mmCIF file of C-alpha atoms in Angstrom:
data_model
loop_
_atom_site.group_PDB
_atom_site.id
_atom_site.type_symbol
_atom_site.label_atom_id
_atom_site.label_comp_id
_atom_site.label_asym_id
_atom_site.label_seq_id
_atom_site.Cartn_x
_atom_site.Cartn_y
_atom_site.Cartn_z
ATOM 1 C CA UNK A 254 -0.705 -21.535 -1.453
ATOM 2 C CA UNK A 255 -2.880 -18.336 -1.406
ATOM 3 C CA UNK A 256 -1.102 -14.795 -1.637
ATOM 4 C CA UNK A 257 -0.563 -12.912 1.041
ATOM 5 C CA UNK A 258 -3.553 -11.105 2.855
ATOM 6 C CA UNK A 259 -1.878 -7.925 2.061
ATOM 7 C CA UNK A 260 -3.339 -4.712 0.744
ATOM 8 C CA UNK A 261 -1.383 -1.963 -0.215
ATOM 9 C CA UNK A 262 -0.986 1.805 -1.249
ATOM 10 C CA UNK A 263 1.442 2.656 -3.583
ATOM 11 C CA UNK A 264 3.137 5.352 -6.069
ATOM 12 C CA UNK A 265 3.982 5.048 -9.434
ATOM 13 C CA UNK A 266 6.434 7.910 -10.437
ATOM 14 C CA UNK A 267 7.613 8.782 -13.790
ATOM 15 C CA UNK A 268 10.858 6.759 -15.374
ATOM 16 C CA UNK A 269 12.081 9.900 -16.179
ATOM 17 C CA UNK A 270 11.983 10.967 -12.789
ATOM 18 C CA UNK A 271 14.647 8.424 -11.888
ATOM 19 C CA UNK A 272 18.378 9.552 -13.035
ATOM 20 C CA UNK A 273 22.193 8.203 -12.754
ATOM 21 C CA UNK A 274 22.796 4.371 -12.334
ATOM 22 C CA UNK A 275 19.467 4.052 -10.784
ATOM 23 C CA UNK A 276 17.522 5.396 -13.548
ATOM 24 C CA UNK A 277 19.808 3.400 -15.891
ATOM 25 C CA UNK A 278 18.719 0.081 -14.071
ATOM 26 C CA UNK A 279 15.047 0.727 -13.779
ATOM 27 C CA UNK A 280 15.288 1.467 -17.622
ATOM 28 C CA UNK A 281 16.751 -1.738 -18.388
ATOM 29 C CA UNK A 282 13.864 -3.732 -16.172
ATOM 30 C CA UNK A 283 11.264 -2.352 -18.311
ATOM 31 C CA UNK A 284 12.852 -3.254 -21.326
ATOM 32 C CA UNK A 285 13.226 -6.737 -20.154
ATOM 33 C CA UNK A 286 9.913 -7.071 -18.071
ATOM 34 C CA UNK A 287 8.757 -6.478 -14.530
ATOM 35 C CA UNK A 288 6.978 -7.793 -11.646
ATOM 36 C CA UNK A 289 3.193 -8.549 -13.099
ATOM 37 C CA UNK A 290 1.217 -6.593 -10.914
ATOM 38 C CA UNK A 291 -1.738 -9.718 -9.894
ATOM 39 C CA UNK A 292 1.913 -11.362 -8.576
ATOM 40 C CA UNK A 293 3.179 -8.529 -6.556
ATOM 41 C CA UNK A 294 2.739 -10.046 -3.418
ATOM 42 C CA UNK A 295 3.745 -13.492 -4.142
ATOM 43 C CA UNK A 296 6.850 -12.135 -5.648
ATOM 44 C CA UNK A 297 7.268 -10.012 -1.977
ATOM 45 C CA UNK A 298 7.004 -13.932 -0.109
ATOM 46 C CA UNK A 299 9.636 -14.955 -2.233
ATOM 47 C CA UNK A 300 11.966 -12.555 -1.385
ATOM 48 C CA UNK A 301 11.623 -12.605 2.062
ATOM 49 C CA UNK A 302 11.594 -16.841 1.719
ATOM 50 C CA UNK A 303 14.815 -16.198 0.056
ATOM 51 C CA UNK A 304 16.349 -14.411 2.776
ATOM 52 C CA UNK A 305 15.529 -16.580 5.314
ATOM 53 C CA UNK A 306 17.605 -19.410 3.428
ATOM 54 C CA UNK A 307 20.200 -17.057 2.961
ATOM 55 C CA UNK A 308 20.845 -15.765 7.028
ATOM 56 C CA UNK A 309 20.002 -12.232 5.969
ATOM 57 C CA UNK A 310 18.344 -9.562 8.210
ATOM 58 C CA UNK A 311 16.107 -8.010 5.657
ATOM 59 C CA UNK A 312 14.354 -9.459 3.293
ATOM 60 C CA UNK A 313 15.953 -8.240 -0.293
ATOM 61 C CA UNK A 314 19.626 -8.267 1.031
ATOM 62 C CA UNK A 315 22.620 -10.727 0.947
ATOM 63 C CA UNK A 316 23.680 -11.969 4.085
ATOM 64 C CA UNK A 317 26.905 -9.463 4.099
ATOM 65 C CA UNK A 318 24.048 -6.557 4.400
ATOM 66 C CA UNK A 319 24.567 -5.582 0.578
ATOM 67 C CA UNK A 320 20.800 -5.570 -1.279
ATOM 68 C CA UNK A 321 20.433 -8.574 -3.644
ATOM 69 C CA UNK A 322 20.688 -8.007 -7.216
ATOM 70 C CA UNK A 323 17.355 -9.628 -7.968
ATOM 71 C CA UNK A 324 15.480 -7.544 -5.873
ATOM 72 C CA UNK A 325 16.624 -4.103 -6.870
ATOM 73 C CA UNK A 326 14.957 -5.360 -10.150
ATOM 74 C CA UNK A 327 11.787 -5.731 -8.450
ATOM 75 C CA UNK A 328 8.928 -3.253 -9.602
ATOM 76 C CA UNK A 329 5.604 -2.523 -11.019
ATOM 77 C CA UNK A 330 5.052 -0.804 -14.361
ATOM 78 C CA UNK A 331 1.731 0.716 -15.675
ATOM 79 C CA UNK A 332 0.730 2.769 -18.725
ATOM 80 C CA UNK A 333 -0.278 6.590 -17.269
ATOM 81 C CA UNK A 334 -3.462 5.481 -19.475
ATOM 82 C CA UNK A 335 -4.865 3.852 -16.579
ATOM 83 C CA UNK A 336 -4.396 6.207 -14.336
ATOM 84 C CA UNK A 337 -7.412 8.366 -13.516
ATOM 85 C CA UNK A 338 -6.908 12.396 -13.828
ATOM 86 C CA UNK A 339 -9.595 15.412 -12.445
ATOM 87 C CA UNK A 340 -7.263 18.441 -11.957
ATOM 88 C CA UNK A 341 -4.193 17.035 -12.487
ATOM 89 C CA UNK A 342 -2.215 14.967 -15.199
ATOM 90 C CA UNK A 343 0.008 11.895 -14.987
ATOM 91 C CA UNK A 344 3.429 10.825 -16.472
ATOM 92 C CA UNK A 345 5.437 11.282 -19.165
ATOM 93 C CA UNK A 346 4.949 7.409 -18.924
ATOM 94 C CA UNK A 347 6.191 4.571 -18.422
ATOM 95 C CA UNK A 348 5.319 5.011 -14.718
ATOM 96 C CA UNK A 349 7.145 2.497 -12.233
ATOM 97 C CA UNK A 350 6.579 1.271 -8.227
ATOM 98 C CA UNK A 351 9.944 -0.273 -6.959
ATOM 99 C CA UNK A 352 8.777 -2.810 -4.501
ATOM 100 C CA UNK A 353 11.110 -1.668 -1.529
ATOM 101 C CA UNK A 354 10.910 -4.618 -0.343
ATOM 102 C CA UNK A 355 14.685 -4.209 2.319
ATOM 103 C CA UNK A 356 13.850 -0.561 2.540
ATOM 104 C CA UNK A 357 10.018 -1.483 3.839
ATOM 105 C CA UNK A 358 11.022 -4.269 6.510
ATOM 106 C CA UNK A 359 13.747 -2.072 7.553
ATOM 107 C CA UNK A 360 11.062 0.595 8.402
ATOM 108 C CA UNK A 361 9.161 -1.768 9.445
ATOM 109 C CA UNK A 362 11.730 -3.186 11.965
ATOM 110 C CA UNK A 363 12.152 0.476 13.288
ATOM 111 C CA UNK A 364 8.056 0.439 14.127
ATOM 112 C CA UNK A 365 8.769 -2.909 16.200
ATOM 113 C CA UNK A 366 12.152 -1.175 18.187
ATOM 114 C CA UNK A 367 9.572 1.387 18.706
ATOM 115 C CA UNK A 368 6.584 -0.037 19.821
ATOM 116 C CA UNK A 369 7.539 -4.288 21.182
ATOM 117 C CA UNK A 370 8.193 -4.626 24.661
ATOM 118 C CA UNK A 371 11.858 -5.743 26.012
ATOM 119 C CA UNK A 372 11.170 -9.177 26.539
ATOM 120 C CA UNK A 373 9.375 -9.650 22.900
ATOM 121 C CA UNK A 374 12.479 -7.864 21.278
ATOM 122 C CA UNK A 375 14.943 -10.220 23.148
ATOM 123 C CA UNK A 376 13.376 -13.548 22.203
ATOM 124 C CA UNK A 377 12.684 -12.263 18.325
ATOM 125 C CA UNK A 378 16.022 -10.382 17.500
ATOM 126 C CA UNK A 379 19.463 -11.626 17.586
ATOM 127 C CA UNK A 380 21.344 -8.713 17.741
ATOM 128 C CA UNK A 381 21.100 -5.552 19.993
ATOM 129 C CA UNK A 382 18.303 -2.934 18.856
ATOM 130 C CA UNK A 383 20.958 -0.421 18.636
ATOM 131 C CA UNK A 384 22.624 -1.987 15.473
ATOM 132 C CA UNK A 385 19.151 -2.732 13.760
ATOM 133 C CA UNK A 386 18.331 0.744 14.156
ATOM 134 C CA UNK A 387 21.927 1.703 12.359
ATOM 135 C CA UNK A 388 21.575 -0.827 9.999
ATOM 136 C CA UNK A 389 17.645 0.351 9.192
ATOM 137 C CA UNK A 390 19.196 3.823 8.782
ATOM 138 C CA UNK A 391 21.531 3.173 6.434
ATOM 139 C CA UNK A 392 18.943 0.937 4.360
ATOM 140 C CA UNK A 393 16.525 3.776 4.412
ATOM 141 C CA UNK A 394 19.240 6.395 3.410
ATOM 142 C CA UNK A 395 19.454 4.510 0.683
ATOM 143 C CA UNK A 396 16.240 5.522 -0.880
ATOM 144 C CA UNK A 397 16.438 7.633 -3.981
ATOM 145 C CA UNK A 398 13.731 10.507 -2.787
ATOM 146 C CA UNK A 399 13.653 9.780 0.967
ATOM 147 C CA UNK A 400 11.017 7.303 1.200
ATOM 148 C CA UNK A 401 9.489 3.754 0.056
ATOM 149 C CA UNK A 402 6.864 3.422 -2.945
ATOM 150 C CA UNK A 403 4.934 1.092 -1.199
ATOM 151 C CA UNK A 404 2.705 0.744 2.038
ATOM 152 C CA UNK A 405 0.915 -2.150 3.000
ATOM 153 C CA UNK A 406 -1.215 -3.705 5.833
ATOM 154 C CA UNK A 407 -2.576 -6.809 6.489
ATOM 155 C CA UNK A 408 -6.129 -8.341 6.786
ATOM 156 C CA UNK A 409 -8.180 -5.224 6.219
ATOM 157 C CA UNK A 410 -8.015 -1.781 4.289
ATOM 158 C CA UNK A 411 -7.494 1.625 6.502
ATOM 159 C CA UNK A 412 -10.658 3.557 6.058
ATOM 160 C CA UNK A 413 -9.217 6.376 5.514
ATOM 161 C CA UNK A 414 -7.081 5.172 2.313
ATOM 162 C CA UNK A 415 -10.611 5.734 0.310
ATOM 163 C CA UNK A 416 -10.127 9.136 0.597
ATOM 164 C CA UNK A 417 -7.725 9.157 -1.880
ATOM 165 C CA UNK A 418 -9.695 7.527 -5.066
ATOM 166 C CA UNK A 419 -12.736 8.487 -6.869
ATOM 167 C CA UNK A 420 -15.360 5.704 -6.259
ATOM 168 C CA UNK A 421 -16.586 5.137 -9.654
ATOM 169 C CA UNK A 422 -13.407 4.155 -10.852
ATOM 170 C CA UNK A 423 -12.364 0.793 -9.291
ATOM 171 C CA UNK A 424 -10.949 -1.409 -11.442
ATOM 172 C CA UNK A 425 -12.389 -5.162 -10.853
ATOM 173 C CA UNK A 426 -11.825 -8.166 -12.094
ATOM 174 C CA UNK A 427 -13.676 -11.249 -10.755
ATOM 175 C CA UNK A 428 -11.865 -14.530 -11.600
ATOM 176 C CA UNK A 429 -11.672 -17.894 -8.887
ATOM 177 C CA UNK A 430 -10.171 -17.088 -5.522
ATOM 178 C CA UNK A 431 -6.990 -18.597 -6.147
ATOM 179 C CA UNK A 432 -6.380 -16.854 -9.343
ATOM 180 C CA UNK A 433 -3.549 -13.715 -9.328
ATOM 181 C CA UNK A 434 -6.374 -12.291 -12.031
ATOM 182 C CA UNK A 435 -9.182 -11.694 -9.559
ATOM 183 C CA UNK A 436 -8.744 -7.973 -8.331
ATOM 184 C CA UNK A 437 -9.654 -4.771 -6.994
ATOM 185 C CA UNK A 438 -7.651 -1.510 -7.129
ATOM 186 C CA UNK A 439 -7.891 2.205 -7.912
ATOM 187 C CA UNK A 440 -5.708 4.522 -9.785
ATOM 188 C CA UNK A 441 -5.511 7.997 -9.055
ATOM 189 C CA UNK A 442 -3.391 10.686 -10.255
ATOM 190 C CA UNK A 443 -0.872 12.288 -7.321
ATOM 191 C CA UNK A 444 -2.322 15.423 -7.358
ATOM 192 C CA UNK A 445 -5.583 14.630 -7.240
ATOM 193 C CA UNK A 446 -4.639 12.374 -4.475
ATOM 194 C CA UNK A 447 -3.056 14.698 -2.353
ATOM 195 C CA UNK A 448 -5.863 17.410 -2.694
ATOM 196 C CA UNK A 449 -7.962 14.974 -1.895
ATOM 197 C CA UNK A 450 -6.565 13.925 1.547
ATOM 198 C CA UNK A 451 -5.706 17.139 2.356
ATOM 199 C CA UNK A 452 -9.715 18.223 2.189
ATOM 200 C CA UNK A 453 -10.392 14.730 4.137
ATOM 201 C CA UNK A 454 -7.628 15.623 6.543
ATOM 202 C CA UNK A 455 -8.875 19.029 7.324
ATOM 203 C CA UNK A 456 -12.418 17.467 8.034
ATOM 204 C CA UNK A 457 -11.434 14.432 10.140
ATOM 205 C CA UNK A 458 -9.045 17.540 12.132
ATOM 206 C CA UNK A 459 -12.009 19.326 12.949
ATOM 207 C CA UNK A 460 -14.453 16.832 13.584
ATOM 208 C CA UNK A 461 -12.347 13.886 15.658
ATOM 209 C CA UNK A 462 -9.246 16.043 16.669
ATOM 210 C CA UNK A 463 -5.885 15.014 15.491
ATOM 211 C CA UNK A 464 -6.113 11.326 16.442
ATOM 212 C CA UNK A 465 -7.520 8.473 14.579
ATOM 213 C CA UNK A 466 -8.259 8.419 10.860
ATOM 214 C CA UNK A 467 -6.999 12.022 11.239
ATOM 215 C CA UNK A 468 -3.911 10.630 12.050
ATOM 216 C CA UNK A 469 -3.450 8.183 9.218
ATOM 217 C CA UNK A 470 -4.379 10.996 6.947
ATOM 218 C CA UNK A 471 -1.657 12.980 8.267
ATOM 219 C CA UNK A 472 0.805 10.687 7.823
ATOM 220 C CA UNK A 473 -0.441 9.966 4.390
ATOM 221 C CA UNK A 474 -0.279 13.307 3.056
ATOM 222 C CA UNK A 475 2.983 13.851 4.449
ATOM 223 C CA UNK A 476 4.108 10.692 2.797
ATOM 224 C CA UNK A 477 3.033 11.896 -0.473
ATOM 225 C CA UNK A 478 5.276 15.032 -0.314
ATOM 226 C CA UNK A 479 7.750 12.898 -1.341
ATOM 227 C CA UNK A 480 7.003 11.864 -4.742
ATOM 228 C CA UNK A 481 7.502 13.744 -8.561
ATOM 229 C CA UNK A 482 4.903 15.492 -10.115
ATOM 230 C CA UNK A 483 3.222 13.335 -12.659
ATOM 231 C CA UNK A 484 3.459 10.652 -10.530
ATOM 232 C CA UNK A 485 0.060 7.894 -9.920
ATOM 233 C CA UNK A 486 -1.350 6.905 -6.447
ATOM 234 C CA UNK A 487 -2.907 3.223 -6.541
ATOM 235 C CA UNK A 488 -5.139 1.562 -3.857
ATOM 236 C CA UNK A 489 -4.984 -2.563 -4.196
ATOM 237 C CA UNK A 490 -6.521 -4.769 -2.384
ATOM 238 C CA UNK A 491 -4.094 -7.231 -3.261
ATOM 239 C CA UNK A 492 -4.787 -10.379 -1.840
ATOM 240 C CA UNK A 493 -7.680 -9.538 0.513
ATOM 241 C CA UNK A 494 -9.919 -10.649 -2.843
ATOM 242 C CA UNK A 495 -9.119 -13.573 -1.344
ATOM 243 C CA UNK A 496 -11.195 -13.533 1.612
ATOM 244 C CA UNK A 497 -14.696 -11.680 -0.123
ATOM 245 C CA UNK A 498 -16.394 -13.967 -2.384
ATOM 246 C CA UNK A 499 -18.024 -12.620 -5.715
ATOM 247 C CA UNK A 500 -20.800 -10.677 -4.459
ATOM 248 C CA UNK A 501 -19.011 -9.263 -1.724
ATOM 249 C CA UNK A 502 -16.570 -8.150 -4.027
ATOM 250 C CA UNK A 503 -19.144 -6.595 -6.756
ATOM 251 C CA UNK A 504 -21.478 -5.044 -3.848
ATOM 252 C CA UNK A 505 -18.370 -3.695 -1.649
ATOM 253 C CA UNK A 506 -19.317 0.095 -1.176
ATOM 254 C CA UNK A 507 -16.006 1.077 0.854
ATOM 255 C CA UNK A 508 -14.873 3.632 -1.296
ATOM 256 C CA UNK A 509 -18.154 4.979 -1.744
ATOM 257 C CA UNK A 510 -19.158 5.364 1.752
ATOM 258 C CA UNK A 511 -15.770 6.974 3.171
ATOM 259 C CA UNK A 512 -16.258 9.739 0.385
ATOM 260 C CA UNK A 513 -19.980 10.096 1.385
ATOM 261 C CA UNK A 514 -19.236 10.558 5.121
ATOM 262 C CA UNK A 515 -16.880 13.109 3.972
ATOM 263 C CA UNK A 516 -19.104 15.061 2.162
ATOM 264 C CA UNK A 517 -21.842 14.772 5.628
ATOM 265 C CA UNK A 518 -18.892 16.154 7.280
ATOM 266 C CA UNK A 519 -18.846 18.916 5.406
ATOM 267 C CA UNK A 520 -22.518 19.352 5.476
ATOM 268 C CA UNK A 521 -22.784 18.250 9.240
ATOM 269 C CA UNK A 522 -25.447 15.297 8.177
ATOM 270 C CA UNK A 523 -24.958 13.561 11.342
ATOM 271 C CA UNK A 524 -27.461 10.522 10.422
ATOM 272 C CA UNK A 525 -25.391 9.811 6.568
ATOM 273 C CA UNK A 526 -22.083 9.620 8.951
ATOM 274 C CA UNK A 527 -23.988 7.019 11.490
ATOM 275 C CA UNK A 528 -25.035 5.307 8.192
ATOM 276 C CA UNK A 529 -22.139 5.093 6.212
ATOM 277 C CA UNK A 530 -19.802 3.946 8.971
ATOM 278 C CA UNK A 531 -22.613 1.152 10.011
ATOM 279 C CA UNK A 532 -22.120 -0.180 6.620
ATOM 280 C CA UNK A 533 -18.429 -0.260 7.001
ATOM 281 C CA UNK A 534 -18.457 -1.776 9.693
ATOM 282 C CA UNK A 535 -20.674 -4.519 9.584
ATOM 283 C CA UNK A 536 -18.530 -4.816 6.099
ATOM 284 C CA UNK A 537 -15.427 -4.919 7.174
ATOM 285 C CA UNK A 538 -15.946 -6.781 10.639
ATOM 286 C CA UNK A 539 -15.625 -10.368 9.339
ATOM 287 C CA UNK A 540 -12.149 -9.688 7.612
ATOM 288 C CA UNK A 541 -11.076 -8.536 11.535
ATOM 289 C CA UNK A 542 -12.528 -11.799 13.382
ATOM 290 C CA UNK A 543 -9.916 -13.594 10.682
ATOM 291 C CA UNK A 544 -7.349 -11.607 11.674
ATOM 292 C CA UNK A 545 -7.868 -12.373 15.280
ATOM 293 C CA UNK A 546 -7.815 -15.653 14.589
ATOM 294 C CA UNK A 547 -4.261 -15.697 13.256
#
């Protein structure tokens, strides 16, 4: 079975950053061995298998509402070694990415309340929206700093997430399609991160208004408030490697060309912005014709 056609954005803070029982837990996990990164998102299907079997709401809890032990234990590890730093510095390491898995799909039903119309809601939910937005409140008061480590979207990459990462230092590893080895991702420190979107925010607000990719970088920056200095910012592709075959993969200018249409912004090169976004397009537009098709 392939992995999920998920790619995600997510933050790595430091294990010292996380105190009382929950620190003490997280501390234990590393000692004993996480989640292996190439298996995040097979490990995220499980869990939400798991609670399907079980009756519960949210993926990650029992049925009685209380999260499952198991996946409280779920999250990512990395060395602050492999984490690249321009003006600011990472760690003291180990640095660690709980999955959120309960916290994330109670956001995430919260979006649907928001956004589904009344006849969708009726026919996929059970219960009345008013006690899954109480339970999703409680579930996200939960949340040791206010907010989940991890955001994810299916089938394609925002544009606007390049912003974030220096192009030159993608990490890639090409291996067979249906090995967890083959992957793409960038690591970032947080500061660099957030001065980074904050310049491509300010840009997109004054060129396309406060709508669009200006938008997602709002929310992004905002969403980065919420995490400890020292922390580490990582774009994955996850299992959108998947769908790109080798040369794709090795020739995929994405990050590249979101930076570069930044820096026409700021030089108003209207031509290099027609340019660059034709290439991400035409890049990009066969991973959308999938996702219409499912």
């Amino acid at each position: 079975m392939p992995r999920p056609f998920v790619a995600y954005l997510r933050v790595y803070e430091p294990l010292s950053s996380f105190g009382g029982s929950l620190g003490d837990l997280l501390r234990a996990v590393v000692e004993d061995g996480a989640v292996e990164h190439a298996k995040a998102g097979i490990r995220e299907r499980e869990v939400w298998l798991k609670s399907q079997r079980a009756s519960a709401t949210l993926p990650g809890e029992l049925a009685d509402g209380r999260p499952s032990p198991s996946s409280v234990r779920d999250i990512l590890v990395i060395d602050p070694a492999s984490v690249h730093c321009e003006q600011a510095q990472v760690g003291p390491g180990p640095l660690v990415c709980p999955l959120d898995v309960r916290a994330r799909s109670a956001a995430a039903l919260v979006g649907f309340l928001a956004t589904s119309t009344p006849t969708l809601r009726t026919a996929a939910l059970d219960v009345s929206p008013e006690v899954i937005r109480a339970r999703a409140t409680t579930v996200l008061n939960e949340l040791h700093n206010g907010a989940v480590h991890v955001v994810s979207t299916t089938w394609t990459v925002p544009l606007p997430w390049f912003a974030l990462v220096e192009p030159a230092h993608r990490h890639i590893v090409i291996a067979p399609r249906d090995d967890p080895r083959r992957q793409v991702y960038w690591r970032v420190s947080l500061g660099d991160a957030r001065r980074r979107v904050e310049r491509a925010r300010d840009l997109a607000e004054s060129t396309f208004g406060d709508a669009g990719p200006t938008k997602v970088l709002i929310d992004t920056a905002r969403w980065l408030e919420n995490f400890a200095p020292g922390s580490a910012v990582e774009l994955d592709y996850g299992g959108l490697v998947q769908l790109l075959d080798d040369e794709e993969l090795v020739e995929d200018s994405s990050a590249e060309d979101v930076n570069a249409i930044l820096d026409a912004l700021e030089s108003s090169d209207a031509a290099e912005v027609a340019e660059r976004f034709g290439r991400l397009r035409d890049f990009w537009a066969a991973l959308a014709v999938r996702e219409r098709f499912n």
